[in-house]
mmCIF file of N, CA and C in Angstrom:
data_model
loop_
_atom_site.group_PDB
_atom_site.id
_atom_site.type_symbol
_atom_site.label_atom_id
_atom_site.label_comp_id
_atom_site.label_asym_id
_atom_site.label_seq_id
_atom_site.Cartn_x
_atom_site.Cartn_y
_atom_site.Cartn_z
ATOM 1 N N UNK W 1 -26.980 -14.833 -0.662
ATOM 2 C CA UNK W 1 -26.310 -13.546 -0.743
ATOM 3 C C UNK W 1 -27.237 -12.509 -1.380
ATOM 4 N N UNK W 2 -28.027 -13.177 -2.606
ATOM 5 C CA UNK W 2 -28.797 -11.783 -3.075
ATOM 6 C C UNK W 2 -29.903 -11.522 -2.343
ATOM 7 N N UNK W 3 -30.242 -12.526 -1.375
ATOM 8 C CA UNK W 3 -31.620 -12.048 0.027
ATOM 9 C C UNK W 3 -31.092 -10.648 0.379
ATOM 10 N N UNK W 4 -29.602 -11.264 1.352
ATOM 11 C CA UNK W 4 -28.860 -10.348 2.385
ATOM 12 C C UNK W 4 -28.830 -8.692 1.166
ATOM 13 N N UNK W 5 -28.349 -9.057 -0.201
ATOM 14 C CA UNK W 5 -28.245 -7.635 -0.414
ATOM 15 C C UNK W 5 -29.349 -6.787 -0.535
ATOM 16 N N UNK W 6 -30.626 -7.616 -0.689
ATOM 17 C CA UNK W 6 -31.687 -7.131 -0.893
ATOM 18 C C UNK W 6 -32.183 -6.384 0.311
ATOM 19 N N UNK W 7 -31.720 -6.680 1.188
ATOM 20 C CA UNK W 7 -32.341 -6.037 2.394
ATOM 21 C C UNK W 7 -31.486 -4.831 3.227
ATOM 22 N N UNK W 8 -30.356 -4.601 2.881
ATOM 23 C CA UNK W 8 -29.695 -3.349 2.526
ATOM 24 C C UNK W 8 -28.956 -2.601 1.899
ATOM 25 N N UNK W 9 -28.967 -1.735 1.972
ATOM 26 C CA UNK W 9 -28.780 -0.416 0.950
ATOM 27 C C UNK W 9 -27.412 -0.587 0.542
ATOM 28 N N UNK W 10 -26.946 -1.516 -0.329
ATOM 29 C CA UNK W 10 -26.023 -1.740 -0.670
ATOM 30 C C UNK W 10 -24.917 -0.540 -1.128
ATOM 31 N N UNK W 11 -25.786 0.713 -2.086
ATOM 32 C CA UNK W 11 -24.942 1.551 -2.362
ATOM 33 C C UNK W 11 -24.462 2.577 -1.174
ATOM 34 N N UNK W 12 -24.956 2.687 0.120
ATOM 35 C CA UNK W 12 -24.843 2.924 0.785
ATOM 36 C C UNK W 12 -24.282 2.810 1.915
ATOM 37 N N UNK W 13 -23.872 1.187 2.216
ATOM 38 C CA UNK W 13 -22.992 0.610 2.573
ATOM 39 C C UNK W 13 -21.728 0.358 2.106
ATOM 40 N N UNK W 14 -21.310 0.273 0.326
ATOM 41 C CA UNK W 14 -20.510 -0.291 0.033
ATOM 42 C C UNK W 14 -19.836 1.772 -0.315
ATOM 43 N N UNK W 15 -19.753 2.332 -0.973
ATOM 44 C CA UNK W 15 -19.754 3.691 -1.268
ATOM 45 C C UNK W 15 -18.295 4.762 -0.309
ATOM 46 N N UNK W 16 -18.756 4.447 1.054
ATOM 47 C CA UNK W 16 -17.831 5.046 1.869
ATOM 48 C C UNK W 16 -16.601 4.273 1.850
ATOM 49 N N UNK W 17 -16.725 2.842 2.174
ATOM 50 C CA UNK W 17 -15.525 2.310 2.257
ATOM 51 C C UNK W 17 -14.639 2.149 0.777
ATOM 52 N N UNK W 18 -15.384 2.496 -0.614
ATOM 53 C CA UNK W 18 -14.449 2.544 -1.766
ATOM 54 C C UNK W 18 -14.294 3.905 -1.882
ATOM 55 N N UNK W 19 -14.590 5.101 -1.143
ATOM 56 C CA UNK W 19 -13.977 6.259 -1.045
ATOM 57 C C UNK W 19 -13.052 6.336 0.023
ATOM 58 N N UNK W 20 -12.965 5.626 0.861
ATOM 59 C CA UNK W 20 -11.735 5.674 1.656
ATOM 60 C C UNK W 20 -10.630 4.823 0.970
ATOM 61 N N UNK W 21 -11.076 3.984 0.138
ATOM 62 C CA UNK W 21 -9.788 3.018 -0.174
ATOM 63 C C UNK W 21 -9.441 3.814 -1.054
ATOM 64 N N UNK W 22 -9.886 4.649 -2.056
ATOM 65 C CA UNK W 22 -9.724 5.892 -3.022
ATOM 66 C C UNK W 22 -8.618 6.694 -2.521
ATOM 67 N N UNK W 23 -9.378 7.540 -1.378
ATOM 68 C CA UNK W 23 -8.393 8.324 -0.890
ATOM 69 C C UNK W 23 -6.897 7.787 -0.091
ATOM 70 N N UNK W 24 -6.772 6.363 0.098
ATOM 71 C CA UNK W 24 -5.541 5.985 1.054
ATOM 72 C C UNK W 24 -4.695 5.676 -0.569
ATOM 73 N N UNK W 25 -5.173 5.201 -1.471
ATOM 74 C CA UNK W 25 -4.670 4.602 -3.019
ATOM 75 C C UNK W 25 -3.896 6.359 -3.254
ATOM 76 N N UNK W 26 -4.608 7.406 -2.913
ATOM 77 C CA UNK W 26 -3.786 8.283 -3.456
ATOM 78 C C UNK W 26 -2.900 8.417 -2.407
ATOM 79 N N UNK W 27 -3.169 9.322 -1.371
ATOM 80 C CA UNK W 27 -1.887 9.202 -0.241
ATOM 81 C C UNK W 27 -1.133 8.478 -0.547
ATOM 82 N N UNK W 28 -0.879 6.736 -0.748
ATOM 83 C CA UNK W 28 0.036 6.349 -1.401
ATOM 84 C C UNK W 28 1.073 6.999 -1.959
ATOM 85 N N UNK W 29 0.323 7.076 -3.536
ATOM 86 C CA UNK W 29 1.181 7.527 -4.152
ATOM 87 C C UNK W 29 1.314 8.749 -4.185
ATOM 88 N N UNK W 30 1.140 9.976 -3.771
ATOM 89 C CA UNK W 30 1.500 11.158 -3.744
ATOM 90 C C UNK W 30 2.318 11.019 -2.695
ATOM 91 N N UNK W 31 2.786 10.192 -1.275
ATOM 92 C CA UNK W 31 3.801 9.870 -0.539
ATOM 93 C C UNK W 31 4.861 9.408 -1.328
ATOM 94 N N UNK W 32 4.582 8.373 -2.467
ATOM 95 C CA UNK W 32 5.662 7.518 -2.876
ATOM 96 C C UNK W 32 6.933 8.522 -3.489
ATOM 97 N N UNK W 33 5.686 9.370 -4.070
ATOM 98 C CA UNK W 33 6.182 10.156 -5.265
ATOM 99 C C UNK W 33 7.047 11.533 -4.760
ATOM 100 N N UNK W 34 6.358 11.174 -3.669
ATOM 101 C CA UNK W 34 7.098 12.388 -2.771
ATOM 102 C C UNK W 34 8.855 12.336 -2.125
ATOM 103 N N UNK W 35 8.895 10.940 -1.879
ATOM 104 C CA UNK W 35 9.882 10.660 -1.295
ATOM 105 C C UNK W 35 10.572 9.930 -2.455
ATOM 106 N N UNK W 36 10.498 10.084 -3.991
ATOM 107 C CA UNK W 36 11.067 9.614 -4.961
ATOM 108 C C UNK W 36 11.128 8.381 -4.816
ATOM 109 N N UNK W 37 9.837 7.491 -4.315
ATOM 110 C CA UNK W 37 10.499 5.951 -4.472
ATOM 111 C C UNK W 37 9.452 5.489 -5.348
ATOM 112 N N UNK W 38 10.261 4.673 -6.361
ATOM 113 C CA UNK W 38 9.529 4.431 -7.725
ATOM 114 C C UNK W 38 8.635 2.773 -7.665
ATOM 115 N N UNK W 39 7.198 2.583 -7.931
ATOM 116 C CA UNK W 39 6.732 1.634 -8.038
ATOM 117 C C UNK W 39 6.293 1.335 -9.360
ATOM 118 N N UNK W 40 6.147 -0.376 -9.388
ATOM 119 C CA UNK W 40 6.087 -0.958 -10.682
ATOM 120 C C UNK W 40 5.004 -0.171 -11.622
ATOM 121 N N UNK W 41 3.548 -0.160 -11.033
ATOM 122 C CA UNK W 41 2.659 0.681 -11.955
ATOM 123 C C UNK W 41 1.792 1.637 -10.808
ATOM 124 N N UNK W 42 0.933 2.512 -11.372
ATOM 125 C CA UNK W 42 -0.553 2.842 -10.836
ATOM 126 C C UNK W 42 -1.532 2.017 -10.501
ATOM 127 N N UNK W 43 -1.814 1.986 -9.116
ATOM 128 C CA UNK W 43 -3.044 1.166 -8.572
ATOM 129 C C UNK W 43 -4.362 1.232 -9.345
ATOM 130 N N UNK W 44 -5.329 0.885 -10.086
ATOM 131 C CA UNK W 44 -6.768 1.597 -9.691
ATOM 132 C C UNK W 44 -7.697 1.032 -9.017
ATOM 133 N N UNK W 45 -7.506 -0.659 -9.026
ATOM 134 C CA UNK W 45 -8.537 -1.124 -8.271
ATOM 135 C C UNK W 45 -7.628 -1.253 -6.933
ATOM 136 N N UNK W 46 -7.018 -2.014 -6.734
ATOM 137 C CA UNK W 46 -6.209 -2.768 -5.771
ATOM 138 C C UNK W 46 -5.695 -1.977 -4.583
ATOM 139 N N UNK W 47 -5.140 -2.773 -3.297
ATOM 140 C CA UNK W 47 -4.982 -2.229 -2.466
ATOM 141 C C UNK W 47 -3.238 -2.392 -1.820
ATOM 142 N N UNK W 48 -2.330 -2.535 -3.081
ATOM 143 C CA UNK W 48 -1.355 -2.924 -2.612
ATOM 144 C C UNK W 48 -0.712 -1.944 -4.081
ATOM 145 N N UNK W 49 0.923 -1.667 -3.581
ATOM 146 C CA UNK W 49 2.012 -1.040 -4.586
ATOM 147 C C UNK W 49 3.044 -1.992 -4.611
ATOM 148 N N UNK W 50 3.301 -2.361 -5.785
ATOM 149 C CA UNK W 50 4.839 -3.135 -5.681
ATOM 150 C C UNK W 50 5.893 -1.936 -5.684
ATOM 151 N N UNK W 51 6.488 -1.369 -4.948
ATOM 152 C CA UNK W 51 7.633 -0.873 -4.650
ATOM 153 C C UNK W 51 8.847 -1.089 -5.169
ATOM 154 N N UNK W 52 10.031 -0.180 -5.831
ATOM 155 C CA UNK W 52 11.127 -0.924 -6.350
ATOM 156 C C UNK W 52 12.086 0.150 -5.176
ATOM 157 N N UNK W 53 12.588 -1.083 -4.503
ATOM 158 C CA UNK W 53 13.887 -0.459 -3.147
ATOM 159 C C UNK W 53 14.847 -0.837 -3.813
ATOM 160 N N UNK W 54 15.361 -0.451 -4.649
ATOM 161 C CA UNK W 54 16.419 -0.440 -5.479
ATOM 162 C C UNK W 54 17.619 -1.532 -4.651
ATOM 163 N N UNK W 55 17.019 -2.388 -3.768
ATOM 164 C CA UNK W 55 17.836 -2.638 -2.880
ATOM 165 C C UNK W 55 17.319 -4.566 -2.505
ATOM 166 N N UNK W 56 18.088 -5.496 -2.702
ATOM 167 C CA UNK W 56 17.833 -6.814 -2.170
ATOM 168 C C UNK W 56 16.091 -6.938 -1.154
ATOM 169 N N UNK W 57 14.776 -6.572 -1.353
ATOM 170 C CA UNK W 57 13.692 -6.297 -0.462
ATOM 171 C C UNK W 57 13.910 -7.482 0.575
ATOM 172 N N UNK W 58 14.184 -8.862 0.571
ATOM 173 C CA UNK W 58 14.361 -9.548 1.968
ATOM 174 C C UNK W 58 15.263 -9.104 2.777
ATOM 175 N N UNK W 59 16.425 -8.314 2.361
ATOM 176 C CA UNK W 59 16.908 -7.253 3.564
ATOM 177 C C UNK W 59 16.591 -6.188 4.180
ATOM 178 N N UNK W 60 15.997 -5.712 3.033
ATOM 179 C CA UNK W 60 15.159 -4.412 3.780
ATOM 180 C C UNK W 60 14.016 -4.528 4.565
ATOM 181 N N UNK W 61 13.090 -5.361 3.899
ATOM 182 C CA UNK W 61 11.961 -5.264 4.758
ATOM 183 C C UNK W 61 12.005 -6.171 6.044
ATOM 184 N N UNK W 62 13.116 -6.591 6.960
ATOM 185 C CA UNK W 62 13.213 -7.054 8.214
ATOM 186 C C UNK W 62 13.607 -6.064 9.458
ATOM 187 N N UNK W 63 14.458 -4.957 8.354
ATOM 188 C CA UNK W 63 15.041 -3.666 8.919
ATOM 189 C C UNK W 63 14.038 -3.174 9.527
ATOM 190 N N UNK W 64 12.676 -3.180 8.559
ATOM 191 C CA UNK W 64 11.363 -1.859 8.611
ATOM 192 C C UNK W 64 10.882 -2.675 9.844
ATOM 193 N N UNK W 65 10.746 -3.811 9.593
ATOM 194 C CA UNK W 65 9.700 -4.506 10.906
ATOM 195 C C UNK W 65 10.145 -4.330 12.114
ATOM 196 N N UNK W 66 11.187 -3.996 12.331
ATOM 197 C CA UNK W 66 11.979 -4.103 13.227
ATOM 198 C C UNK W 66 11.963 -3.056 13.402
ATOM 199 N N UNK W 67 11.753 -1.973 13.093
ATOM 200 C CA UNK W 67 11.255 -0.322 13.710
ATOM 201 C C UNK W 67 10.428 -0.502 13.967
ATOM 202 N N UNK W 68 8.816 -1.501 13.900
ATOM 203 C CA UNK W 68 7.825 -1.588 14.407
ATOM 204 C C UNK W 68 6.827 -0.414 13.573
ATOM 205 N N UNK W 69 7.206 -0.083 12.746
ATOM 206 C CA UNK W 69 6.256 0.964 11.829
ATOM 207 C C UNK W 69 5.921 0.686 10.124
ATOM 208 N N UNK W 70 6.293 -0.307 10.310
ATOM 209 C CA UNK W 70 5.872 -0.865 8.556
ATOM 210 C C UNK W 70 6.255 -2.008 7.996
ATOM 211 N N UNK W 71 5.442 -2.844 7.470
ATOM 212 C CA UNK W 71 4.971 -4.083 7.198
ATOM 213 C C UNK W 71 5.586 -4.622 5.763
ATOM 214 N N UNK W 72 6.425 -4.770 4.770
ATOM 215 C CA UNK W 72 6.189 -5.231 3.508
ATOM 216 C C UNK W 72 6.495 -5.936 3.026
ATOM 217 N N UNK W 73 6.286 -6.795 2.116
ATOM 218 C CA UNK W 73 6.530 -8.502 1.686
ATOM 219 C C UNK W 73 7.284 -8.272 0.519
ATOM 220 N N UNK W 74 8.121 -8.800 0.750
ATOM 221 C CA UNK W 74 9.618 -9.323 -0.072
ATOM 222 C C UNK W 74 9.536 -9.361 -0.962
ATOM 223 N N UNK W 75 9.732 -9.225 -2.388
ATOM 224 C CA UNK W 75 9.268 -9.893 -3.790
ATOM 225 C C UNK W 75 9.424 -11.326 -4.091
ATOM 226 N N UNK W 76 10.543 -11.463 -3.690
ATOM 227 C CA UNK W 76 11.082 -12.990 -3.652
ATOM 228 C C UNK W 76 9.672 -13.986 -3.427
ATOM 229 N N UNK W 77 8.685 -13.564 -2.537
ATOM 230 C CA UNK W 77 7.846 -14.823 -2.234
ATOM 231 C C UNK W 77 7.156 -14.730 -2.982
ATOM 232 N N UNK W 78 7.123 -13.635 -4.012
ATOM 233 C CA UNK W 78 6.151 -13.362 -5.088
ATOM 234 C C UNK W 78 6.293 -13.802 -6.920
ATOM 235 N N UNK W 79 8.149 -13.635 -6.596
ATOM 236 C CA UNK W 79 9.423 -13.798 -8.060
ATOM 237 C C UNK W 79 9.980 -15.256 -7.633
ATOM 238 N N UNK W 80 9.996 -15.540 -6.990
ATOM 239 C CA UNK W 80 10.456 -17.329 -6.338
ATOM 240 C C UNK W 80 12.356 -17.089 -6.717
ATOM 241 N N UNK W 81 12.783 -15.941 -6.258
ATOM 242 C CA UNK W 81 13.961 -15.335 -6.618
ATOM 243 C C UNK W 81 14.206 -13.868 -5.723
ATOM 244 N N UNK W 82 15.403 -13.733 -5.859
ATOM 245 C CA UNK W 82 15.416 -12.554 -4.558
ATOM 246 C C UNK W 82 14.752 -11.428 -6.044
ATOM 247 N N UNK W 83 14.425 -10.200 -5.400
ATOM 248 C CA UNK W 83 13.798 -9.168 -6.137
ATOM 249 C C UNK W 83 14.576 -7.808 -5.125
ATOM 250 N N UNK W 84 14.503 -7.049 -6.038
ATOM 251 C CA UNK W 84 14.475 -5.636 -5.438
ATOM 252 C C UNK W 84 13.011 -4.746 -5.322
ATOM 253 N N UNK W 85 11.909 -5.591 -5.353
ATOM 254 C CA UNK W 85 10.627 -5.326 -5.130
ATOM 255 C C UNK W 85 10.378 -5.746 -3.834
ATOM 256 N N UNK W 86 9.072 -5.091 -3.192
ATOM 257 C CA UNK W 86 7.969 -5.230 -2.243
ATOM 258 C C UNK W 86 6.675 -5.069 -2.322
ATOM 259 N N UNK W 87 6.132 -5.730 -1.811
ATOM 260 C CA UNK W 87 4.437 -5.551 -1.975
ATOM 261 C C UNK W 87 4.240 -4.070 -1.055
ATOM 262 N N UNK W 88 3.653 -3.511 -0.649
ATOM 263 C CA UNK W 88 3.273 -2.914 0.078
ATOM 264 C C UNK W 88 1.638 -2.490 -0.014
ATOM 265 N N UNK W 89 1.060 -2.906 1.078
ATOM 266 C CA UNK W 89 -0.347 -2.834 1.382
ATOM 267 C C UNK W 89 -0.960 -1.695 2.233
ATOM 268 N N UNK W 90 -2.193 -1.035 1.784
ATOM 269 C CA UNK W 90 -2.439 0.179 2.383
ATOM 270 C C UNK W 90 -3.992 0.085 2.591
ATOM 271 N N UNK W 91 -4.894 -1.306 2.438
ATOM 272 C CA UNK W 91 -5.960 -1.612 2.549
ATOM 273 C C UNK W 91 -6.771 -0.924 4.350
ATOM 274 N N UNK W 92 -6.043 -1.572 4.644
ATOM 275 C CA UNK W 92 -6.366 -1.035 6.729
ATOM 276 C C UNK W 92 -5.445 -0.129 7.434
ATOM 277 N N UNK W 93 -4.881 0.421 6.220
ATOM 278 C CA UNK W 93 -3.893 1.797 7.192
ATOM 279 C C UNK W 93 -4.475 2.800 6.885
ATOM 280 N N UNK W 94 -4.634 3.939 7.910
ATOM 281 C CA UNK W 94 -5.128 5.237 7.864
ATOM 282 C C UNK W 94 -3.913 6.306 6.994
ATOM 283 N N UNK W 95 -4.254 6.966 6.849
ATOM 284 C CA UNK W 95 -3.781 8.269 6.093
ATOM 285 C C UNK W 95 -2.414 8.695 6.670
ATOM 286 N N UNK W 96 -2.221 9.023 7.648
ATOM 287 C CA UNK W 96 -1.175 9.452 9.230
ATOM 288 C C UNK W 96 -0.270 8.325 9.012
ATOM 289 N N UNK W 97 -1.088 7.108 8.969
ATOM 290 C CA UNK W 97 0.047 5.987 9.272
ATOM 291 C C UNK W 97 0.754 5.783 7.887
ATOM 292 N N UNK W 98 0.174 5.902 6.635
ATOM 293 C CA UNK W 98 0.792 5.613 5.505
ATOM 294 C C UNK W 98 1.907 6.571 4.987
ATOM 295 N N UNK W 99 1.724 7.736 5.853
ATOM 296 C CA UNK W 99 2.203 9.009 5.246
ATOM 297 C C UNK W 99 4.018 8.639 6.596
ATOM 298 N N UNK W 100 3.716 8.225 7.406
ATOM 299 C CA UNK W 100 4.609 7.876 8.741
ATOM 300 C C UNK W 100 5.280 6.718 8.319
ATOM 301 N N UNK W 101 4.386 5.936 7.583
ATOM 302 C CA UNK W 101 5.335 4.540 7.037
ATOM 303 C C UNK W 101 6.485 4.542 5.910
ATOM 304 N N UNK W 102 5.589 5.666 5.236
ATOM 305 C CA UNK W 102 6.437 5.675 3.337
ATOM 306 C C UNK W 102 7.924 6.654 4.029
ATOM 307 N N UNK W 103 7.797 7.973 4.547
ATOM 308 C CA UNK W 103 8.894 8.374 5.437
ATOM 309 C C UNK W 103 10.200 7.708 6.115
ATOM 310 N N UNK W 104 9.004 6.755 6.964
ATOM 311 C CA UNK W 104 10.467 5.623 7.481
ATOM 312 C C UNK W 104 10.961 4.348 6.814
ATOM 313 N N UNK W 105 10.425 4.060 5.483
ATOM 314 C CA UNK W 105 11.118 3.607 4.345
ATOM 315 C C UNK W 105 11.714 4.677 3.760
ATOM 316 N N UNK W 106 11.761 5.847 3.510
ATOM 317 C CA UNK W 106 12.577 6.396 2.723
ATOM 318 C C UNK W 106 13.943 6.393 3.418
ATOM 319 N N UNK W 107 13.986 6.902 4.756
ATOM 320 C CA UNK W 107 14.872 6.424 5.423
ATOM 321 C C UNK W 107 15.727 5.578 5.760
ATOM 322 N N UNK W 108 15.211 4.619 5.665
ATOM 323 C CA UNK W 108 16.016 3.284 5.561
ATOM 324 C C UNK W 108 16.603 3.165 4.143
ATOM 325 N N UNK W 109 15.718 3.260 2.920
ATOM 326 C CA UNK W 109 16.353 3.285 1.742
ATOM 327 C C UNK W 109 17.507 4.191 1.472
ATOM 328 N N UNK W 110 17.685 5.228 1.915
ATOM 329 C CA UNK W 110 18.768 6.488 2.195
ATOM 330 C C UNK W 110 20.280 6.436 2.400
ATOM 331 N N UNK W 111 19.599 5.109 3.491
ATOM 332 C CA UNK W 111 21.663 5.115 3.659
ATOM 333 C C UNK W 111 22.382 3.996 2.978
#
């Protein structure tokens, strides 16, 4: 591994993609915050929000999949107990899509 890094420009390679994960970490939460839905803490490294859906999350998040627009894992597989948490991951979603996803969870959380 330290050959391979030696032979490219590591800061140069690695640089863009932790400024994009930067900028999707905020979208996040300036979406979350937008649509008043409250998560456990502030990200800084990581690429995931635990979400609180004030609401049983193994019911909700089958609803979301099932619109075909957003992805999020239950707490339960995380609490070994039902939770009113979700993971939610924003590692490989673009900006558009995160901002389109947090929307149609608010929605669902709504009624």
């Amino acid at each position: 591994m330290t050959k391979v890094l030696n032979n490219i420009n590591y800061r140069k390679f690695i640089k863009p993609r932790l400024e994009t994960l930067e900028l999707r970490r905020k979208t996040v939460k300036e979406e979350l915050k937008r649509h008043n839905i409250k998560y456990l803490c502030d990200v800084e490294g990581g690429m995931n929000y635990y979400v609180d859906l004030n609401k049983d999350s193994s019911k909700v998040v089958p609803e979301l999949m099932k619109k075909g627009n957003m992805a999020l894992i239950p707490g339960c597989l995380f609490e070994g107990r039902a939770s009113h948490f979700a993971r939610l991951g924003f590692g490989a979603v673009r900006e558009n899509e995160i901002k389109l996803g947090i929307a149609s969870l608010s929605s669902v959380l709504s009624r």
